[in-house]
Coordinates of C-alpha atoms in Angstrom, one line a residue:
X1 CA 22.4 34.6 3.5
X2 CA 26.1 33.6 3.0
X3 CA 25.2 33.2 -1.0
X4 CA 23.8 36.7 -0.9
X5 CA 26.7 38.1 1.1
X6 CA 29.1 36.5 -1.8
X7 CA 26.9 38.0 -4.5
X8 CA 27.5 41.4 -3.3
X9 CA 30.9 40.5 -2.8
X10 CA 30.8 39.5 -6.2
X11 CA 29.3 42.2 -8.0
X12 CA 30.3 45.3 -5.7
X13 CA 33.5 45.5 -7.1
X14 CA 35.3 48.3 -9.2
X15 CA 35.4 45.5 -12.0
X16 CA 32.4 44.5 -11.9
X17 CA 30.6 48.4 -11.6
X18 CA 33.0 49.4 -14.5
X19 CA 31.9 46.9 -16.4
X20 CA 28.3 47.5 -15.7
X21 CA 28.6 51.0 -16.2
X22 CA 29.9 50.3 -19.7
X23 CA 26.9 48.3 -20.7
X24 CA 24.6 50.6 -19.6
X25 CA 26.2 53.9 -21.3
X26 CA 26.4 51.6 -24.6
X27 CA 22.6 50.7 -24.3
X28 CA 21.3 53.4 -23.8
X29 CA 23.2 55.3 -26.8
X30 CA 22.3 52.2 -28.6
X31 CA 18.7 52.1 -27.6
X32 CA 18.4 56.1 -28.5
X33 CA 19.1 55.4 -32.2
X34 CA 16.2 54.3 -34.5
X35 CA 16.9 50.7 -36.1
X36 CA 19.9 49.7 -33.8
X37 CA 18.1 47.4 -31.2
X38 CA 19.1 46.2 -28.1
X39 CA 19.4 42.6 -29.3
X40 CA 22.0 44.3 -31.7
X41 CA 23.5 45.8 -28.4
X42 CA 23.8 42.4 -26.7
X43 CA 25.2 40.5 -29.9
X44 CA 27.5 43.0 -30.1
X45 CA 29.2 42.6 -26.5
X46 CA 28.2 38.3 -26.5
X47 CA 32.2 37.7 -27.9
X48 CA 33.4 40.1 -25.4
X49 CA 31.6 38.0 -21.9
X50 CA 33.6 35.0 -23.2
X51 CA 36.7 35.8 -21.6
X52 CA 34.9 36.9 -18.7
X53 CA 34.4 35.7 -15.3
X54 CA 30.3 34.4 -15.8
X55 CA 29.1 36.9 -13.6
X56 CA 31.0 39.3 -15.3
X57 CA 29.8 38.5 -18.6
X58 CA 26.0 38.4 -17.7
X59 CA 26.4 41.8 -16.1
X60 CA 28.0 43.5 -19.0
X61 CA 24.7 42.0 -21.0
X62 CA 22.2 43.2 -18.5
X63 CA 23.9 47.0 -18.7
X64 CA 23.1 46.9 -22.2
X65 CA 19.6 45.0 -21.7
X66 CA 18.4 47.7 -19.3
X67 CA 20.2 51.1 -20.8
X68 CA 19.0 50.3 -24.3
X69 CA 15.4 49.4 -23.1
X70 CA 15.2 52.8 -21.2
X71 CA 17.5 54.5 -23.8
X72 CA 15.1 54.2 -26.5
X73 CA 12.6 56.8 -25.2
X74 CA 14.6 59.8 -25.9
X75 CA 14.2 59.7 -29.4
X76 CA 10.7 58.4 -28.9
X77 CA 9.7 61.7 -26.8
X78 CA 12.2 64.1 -28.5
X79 CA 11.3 63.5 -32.4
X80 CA 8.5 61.2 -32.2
X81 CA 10.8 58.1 -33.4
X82 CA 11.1 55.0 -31.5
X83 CA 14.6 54.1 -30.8
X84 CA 13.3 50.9 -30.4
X85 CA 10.6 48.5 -31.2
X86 CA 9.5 48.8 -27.3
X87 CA 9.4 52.3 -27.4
X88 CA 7.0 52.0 -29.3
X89 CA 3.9 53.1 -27.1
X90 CA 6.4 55.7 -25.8
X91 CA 6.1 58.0 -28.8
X92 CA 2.3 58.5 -28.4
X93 CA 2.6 60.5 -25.6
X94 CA 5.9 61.2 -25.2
X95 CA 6.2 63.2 -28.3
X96 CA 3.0 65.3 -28.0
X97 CA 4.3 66.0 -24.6
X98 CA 7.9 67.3 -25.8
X99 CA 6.0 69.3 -28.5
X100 CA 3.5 70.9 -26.3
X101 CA 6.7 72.5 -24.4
X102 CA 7.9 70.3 -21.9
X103 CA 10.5 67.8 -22.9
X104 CA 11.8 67.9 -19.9
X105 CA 9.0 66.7 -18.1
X106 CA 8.3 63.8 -20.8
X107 CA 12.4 62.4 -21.0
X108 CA 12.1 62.5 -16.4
X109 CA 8.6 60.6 -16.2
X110 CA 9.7 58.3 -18.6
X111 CA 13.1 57.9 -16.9
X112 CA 11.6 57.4 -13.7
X113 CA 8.8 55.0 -14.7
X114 CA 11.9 52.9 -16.7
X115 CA 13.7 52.8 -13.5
X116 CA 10.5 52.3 -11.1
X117 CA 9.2 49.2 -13.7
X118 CA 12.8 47.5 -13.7
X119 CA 13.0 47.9 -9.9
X120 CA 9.7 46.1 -9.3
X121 CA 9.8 43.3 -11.9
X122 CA 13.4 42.2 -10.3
X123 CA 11.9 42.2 -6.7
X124 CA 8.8 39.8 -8.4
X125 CA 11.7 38.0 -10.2
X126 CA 13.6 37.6 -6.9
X127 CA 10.3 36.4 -4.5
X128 CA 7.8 34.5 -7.6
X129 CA 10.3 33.2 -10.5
X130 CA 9.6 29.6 -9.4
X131 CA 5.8 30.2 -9.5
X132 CA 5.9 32.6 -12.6
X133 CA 8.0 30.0 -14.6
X134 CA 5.5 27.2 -13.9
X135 CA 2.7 29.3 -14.7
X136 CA 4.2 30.5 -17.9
X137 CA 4.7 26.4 -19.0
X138 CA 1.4 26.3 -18.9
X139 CA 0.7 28.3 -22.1
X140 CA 0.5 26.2 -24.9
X141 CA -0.5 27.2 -27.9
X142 CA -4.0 28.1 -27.3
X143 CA -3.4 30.2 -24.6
X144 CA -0.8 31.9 -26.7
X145 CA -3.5 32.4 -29.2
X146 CA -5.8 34.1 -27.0
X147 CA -2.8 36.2 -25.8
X148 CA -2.2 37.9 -29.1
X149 CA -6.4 38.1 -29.6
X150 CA -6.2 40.2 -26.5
X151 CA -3.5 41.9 -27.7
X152 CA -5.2 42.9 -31.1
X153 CA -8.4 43.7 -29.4
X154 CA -6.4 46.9 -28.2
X155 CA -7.3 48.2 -31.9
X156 CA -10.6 49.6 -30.5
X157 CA -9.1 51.9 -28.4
X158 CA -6.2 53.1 -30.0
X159 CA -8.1 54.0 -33.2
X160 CA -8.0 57.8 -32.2
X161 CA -11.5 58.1 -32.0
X162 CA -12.4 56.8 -35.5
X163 CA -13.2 52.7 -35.2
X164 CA -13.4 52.3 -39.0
X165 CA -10.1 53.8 -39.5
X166 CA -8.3 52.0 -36.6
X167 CA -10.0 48.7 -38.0
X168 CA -8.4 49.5 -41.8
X169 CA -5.4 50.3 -40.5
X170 CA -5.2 47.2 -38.4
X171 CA -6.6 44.8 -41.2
X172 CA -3.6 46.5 -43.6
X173 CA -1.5 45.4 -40.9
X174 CA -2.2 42.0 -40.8
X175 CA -2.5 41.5 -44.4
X176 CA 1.3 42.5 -44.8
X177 CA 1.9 40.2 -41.9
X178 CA 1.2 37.2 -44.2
X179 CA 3.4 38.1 -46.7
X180 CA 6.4 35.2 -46.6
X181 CA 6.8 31.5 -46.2
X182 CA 3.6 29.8 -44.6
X183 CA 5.2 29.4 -41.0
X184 CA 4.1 25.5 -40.8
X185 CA 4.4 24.4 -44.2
X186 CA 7.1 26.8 -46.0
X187 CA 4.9 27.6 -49.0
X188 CA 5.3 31.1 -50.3
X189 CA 2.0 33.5 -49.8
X190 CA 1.6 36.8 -51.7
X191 CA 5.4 37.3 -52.7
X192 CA 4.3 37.6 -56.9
X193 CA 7.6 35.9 -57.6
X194 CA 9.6 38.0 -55.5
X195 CA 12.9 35.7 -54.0
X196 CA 13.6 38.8 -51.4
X197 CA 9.5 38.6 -50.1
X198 CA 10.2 34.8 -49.1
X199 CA 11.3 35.4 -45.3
X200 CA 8.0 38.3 -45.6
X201 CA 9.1 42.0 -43.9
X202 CA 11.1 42.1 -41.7
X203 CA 9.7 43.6 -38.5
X204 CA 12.1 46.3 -37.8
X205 CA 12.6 48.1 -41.1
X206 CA 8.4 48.4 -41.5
X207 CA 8.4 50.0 -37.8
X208 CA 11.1 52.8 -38.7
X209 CA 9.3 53.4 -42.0
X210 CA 6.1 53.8 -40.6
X211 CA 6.9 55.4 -37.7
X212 CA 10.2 57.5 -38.5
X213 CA 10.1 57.7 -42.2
X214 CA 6.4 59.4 -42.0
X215 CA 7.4 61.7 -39.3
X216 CA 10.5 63.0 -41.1
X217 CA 8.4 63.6 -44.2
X218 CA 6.4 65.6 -41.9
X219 CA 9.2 67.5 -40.6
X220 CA 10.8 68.0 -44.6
X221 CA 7.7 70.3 -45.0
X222 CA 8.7 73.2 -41.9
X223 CA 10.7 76.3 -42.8
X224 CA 14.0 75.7 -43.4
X225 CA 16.2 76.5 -39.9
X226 CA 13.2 75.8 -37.8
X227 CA 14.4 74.1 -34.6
X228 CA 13.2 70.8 -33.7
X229 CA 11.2 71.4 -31.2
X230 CA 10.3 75.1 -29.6
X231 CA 13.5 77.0 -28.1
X232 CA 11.4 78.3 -25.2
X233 CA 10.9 74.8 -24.2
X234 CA 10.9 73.4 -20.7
X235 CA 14.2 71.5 -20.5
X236 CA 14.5 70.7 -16.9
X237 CA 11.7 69.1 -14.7
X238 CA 12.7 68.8 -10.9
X239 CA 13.4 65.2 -9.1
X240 CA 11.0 65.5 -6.7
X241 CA 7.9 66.5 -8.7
X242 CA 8.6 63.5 -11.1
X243 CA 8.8 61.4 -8.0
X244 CA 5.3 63.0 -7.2
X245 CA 3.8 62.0 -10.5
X246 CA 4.8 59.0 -10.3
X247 CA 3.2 58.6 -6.7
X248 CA -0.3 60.2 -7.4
X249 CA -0.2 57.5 -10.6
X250 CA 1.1 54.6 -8.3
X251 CA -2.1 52.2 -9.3
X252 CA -0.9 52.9 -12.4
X253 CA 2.8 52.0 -12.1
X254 CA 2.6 49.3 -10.8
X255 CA 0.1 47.6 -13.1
X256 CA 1.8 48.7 -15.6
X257 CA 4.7 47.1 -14.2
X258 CA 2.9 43.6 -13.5
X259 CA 1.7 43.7 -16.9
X260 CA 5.2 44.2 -18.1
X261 CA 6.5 41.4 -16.1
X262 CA 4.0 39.0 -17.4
X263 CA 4.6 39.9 -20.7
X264 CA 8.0 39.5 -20.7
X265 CA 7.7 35.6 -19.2
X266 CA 6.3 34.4 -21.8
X267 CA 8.3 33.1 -24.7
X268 CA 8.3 35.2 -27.9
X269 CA 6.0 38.3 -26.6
X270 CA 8.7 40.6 -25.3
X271 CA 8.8 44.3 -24.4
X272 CA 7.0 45.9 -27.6
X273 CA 3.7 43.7 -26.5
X274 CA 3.9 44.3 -22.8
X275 CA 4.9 48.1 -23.9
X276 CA 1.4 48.6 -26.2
X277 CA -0.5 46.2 -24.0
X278 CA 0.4 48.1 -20.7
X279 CA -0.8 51.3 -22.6
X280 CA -4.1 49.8 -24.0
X281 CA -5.0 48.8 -20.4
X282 CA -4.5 52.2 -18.8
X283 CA -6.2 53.8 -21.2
X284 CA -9.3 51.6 -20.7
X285 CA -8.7 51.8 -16.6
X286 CA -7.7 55.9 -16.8
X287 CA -10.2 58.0 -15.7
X288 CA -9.3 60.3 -18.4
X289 CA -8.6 58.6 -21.5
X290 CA -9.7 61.5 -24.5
X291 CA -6.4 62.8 -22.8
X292 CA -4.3 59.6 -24.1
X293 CA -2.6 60.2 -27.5
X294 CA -1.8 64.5 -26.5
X295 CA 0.3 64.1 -24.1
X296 CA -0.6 62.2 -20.9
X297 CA 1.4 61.4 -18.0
X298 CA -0.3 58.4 -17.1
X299 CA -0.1 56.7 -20.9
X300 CA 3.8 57.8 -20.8
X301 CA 4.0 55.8 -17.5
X302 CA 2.4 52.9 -18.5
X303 CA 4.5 52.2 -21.9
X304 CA 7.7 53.0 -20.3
X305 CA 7.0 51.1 -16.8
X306 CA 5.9 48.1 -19.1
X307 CA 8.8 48.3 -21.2
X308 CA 11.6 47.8 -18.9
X309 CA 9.5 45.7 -16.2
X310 CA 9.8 42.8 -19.1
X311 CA 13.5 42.8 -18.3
X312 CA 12.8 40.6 -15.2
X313 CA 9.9 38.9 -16.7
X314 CA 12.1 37.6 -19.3
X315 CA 14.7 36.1 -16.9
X316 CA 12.1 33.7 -14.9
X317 CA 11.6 31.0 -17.7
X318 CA 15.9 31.8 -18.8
X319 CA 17.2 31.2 -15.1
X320 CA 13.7 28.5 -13.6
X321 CA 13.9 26.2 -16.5
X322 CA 16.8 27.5 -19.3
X323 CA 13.9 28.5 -21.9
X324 CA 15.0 31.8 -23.2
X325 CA 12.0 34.5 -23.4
X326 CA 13.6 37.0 -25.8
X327 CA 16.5 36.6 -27.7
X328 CA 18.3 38.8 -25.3
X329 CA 17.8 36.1 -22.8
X330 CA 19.1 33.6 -25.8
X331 CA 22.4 35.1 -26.3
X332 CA 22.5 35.6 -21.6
X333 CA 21.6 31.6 -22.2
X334 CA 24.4 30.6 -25.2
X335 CA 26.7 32.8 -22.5
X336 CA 25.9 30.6 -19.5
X337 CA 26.4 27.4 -22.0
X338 CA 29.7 28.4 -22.5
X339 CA 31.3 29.0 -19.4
X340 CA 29.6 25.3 -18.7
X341 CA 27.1 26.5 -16.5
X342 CA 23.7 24.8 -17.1
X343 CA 20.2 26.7 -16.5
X344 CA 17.6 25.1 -15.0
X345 CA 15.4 24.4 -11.7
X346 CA 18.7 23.3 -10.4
X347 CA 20.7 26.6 -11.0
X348 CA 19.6 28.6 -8.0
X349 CA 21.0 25.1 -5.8
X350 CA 23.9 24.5 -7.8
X351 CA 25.3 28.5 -8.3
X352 CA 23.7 30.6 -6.0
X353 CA 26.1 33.2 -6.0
X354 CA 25.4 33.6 -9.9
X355 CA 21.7 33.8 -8.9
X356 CA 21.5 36.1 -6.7
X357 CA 24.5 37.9 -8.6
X358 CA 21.9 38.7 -11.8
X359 CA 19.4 39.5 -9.5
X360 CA 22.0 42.7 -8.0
X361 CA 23.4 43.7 -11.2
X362 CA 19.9 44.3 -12.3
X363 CA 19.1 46.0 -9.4
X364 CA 22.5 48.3 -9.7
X365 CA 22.5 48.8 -14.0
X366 CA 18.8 50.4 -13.1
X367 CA 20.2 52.3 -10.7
X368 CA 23.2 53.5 -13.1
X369 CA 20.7 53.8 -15.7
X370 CA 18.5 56.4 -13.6
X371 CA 22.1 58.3 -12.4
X372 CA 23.5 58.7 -16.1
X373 CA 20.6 59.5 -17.8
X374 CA 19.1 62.2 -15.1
X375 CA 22.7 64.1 -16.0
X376 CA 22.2 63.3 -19.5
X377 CA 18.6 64.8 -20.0
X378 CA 20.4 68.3 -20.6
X379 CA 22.7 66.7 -23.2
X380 CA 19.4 65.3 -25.0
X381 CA 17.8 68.6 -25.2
X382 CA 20.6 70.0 -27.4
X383 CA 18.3 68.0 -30.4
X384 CA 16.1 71.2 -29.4
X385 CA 19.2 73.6 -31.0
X386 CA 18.9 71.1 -34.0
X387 CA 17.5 72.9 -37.5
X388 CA 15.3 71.0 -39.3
X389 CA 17.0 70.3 -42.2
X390 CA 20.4 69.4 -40.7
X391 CA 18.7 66.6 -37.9
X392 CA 16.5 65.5 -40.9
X393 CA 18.8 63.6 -42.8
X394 CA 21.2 62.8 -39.9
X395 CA 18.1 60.8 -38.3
X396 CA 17.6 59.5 -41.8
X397 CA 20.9 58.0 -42.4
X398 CA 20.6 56.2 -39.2
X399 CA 17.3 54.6 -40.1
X400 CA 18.9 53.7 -43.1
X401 CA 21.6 52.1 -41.5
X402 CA 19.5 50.5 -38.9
X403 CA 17.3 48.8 -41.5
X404 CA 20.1 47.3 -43.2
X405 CA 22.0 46.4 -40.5
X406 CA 19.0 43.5 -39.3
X407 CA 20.0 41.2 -42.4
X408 CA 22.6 42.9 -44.2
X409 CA 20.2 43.6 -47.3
X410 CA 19.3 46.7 -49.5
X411 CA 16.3 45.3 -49.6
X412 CA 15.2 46.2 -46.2
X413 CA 15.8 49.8 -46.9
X414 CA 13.2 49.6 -50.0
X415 CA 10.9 48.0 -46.7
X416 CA 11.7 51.4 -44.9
X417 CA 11.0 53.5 -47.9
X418 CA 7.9 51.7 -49.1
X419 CA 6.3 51.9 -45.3
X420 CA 7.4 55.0 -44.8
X421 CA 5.2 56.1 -47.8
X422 CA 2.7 53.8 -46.4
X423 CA 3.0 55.9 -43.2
X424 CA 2.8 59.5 -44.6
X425 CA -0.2 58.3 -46.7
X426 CA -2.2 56.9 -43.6
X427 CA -0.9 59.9 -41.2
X428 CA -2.4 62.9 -44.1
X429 CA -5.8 60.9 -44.4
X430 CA -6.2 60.4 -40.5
X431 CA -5.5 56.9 -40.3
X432 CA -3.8 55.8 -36.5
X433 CA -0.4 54.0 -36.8
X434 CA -0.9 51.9 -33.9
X435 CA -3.4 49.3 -35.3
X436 CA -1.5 48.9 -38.3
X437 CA 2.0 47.8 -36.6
X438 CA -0.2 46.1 -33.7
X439 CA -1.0 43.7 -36.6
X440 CA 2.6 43.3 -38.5
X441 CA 3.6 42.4 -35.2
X442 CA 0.6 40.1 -33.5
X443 CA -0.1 38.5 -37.0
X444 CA 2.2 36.1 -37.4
X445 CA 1.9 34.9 -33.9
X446 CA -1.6 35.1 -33.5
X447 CA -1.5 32.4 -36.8
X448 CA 1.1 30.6 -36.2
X449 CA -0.1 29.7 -32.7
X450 CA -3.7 29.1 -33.9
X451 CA -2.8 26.2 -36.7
X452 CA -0.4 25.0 -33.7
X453 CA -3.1 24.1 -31.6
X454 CA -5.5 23.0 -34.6
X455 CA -2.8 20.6 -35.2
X456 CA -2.6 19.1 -32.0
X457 CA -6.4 18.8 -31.6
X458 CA -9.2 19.7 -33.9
X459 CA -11.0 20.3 -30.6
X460 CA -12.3 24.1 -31.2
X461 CA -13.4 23.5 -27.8
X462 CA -10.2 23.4 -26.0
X463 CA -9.6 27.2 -26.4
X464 CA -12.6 27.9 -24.2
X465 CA -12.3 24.8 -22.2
X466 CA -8.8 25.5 -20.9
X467 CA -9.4 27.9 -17.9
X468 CA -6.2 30.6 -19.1
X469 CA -7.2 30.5 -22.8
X470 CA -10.8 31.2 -21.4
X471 CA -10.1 33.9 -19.2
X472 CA -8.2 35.9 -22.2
X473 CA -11.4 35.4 -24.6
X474 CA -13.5 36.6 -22.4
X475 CA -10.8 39.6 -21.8
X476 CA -10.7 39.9 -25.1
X477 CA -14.3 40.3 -25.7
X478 CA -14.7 42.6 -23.3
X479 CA -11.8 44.8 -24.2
X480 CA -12.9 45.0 -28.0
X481 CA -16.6 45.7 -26.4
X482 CA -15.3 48.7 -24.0
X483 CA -13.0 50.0 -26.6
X484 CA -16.1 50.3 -28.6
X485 CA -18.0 51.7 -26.7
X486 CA -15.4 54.2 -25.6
X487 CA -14.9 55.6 -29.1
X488 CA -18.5 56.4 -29.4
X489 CA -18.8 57.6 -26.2
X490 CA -15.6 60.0 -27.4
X491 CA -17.7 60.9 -30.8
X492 CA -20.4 62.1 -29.7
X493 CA -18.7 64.8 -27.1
X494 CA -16.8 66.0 -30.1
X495 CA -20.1 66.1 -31.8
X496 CA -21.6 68.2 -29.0

């Protein structure tokens, strides 16, 4: 209790807030534009924790951590762009949502399911991180692998009711996934002499491109001076009616948000897997899921909830055992190095008031993050006043930028251009999106972890004999089967 009491002591100072404030403002205008992730964010402010009290330091990072994971649905929901990669699920409802005339509505659930996921993965990251952490060491590489086949098996249902075109598109996705250096032996694959195709595409540029570079293409064709979205549009939706829809979906919220959590623990998978993951498995659980894809609360709630609940998940294996989850959590780790402090089962005994201290500044940057962006909601409908043709290329040069900015290459804006074409192409003949990135982003892991564990044993056997790599397969299989069946349960009402 005396730790605890320091903590607050710590943290509930006008230094302290101020600087948590500042993160949190910077995130979430960092998170809002397409290509400038949060890991960008956090790089950006690492030089500045240095001269920093520790607690200081981490704080400013977590501001940034949780503003830019929530920040990155208001583009998402307002023009149909991810403002980042975790955002990603986001845009499938958000945006039909916002176009069907009720913004509003779309930027408040999200907002609120943000805030509600980041609340409960810290109280699980508070209560379970020693548990969580062991659990997550126990993933080797073939439970990893049947990770990302559960993962992909989400194709099925996000295929928009056509499984042959979710398939393609999926297949596509994983075939440009292979593009590069073989991860285990360095040997170049499908680069045709190409020196820039060596490192294979990068994974940011393809997902503006595909998502953002199609859907401004889109928007190139509307009459000249037509607003973004309609005028008449809903740009308010009252506190307590989001608090309401977020109540009558509580199942949903909170699985969403345990999803998220778990997700985010394990090393590598991060908030755009626990963001499309959470989605698939609310879909497949919703008693309604035709409605998923035109606007449904309950798909908006389980990609946002999952997206910033991975915040916390991400911290357990950082602060239990000093294993970064994310690279976030790599540059919070390099930070902690610094200042001499050493992460690790031993951290919690030998700095408690730095414990406990992340564990309140999380609590308090969501909390900031809910104030500044309810007052800010009115300030993001002004894209509504926006003409076509002038937001067009503003958002443009931004995804320019954003692509560049990864690696500092022109090459990564010929990525966004050529995927973007990709995108417009699949979007006009009906083709889903979502399978196709699914696979740039699962493919590598999904191969990289499968010749791990070939390597270590030539034992096929061992990725049913192992209970957790079991259990997933048999998710899997199931998953693939019910998202089967579900399209062709869809097809033939739209037949009749």
């Amino acid at each position: 209790m005396e730790s605890i009491l320091l903590s607050i002591e710590a943290i509930l100072n006008v230094q302290t807030i101020l600087i948590l404030l500042t993160g949190v403002v910077a995130g979430i205008i960092i998170g809002s534009i397409p290509g400038f992730t949060i890991t960008m964010g956090v790089a950006l402010t690492l030089p500045f924790s240095f001269g920093m009290e520790p607690i200081n330091g981490i704080a400013l990072m977590m501001g940034v951590q949780v503003g830019g994971s929530s920040g990155g649905l208001i583009t998402a929901c307002l023009l149909g762009i991810p403002g980042t990669p975790s955002a990603m699920a986001t845009t499938f409802d958000g945006y039909p949502m916002a176009k069907s005339g009720q913004p509003g509505k779309a930027l408040a659930i999200g907002l609120w399911s943000s805030f509600v996921g980041t609340i409960i993965s810290g109280i699980i990251l508070i209560f379970t991180a020693p548990i969580l952490a062991e659990w997550a060491l126990a993933f080797g590489p073939w439970e990893m692998f049947a990770l990302m086949l559960f993962g992909i098996s989400a194709i099925a249902s996000l295929s928009d009711g056509s499984l042959l075109k979710g398939l393609i598109a999926g297949s596509l996705g994983l075939m440009f996934s292979m593009v590069g250096s073989d991860p285990l032996t360095a040997v170049s694959r499908f680069t045709f002499g190409f020196t820039e195709l060596m490192a294979g595409f990068n994974f940011l540029p393809v997902l503006i491109g595909i998502f953002a570079f199609s859907q401004l293409m889109d928007d190139i064709r509307k009459p000249p001076g037509q607003l973004s979205l309609d005028s008449s549009a809903s740009v308010s939706y009252p506190i307590l009616k989001t608090i309401r829809d977020l109540w009558k979906s509580g199942v949903n919220v909170i699985r969403s948000s345990l999803v998220g959590t778990l997700v985010g623990i394990l090393p590598a998978a991060g908030g755009s897997i626990a963001n499309i993951l959470s989605y698939d498995v609310a879909k497949k659980f919703s008693k309604k899921p035709q409605e998923f894809g035109k606007g449904s609360k309950d798909g908006l709630i389980a990609a946002e909830s999952a997206n910033n609940s991975s915040i916390g998940g991400s911290l357990v294996p950082m602060l239990s055992f000093g294993i970064p989850g994310d690279a976030v959590t790599a540059m919070m780790l390099g930070a902690l190095l610094i200042h001499g402090i050493q992460p690790g089962p031993l951290l919690m005994q030998n700095q408690p008031v730095l414990v406990n201290g992340i564990f309140i500044s999380l609590f308090i940057a969501a909390i900031l993050m809910l104030i500044i962006q309810s007052f800010g909601i009115k300030v993001f409908m002004k894209i509504n006043q926006i003409p076509h043709h002038l937001l067009v290329p503003i958002v443009l040069l931004l995804c320019v930028l954003g692509s560049f900015a990864v690696n500092n290459r022109i090459f990564d804006v010929w990525v966004l251009l050529i995927f973007g074409l990709i995108g417009f192409w699949m979007k006009a003949n009906k083709f889903p999106l979502a399978p196709f990135i699914l696979g740039i982003i699962l493919g590598p892991m999904i191969e990289e972890n499968l010749r791990q564990a070939v390597s270590v044993s030539s034992d096929l056997s061992m990725f049913f004999t192992r209970p957790i790599s079991a259990g997933l397969i048999v998710l899997s299989i199931i998953s693939m089967g019910y998202g089967i069946y579900s399209n062709m349960k869809m097809n033939k009402k739209v037949e009749e």
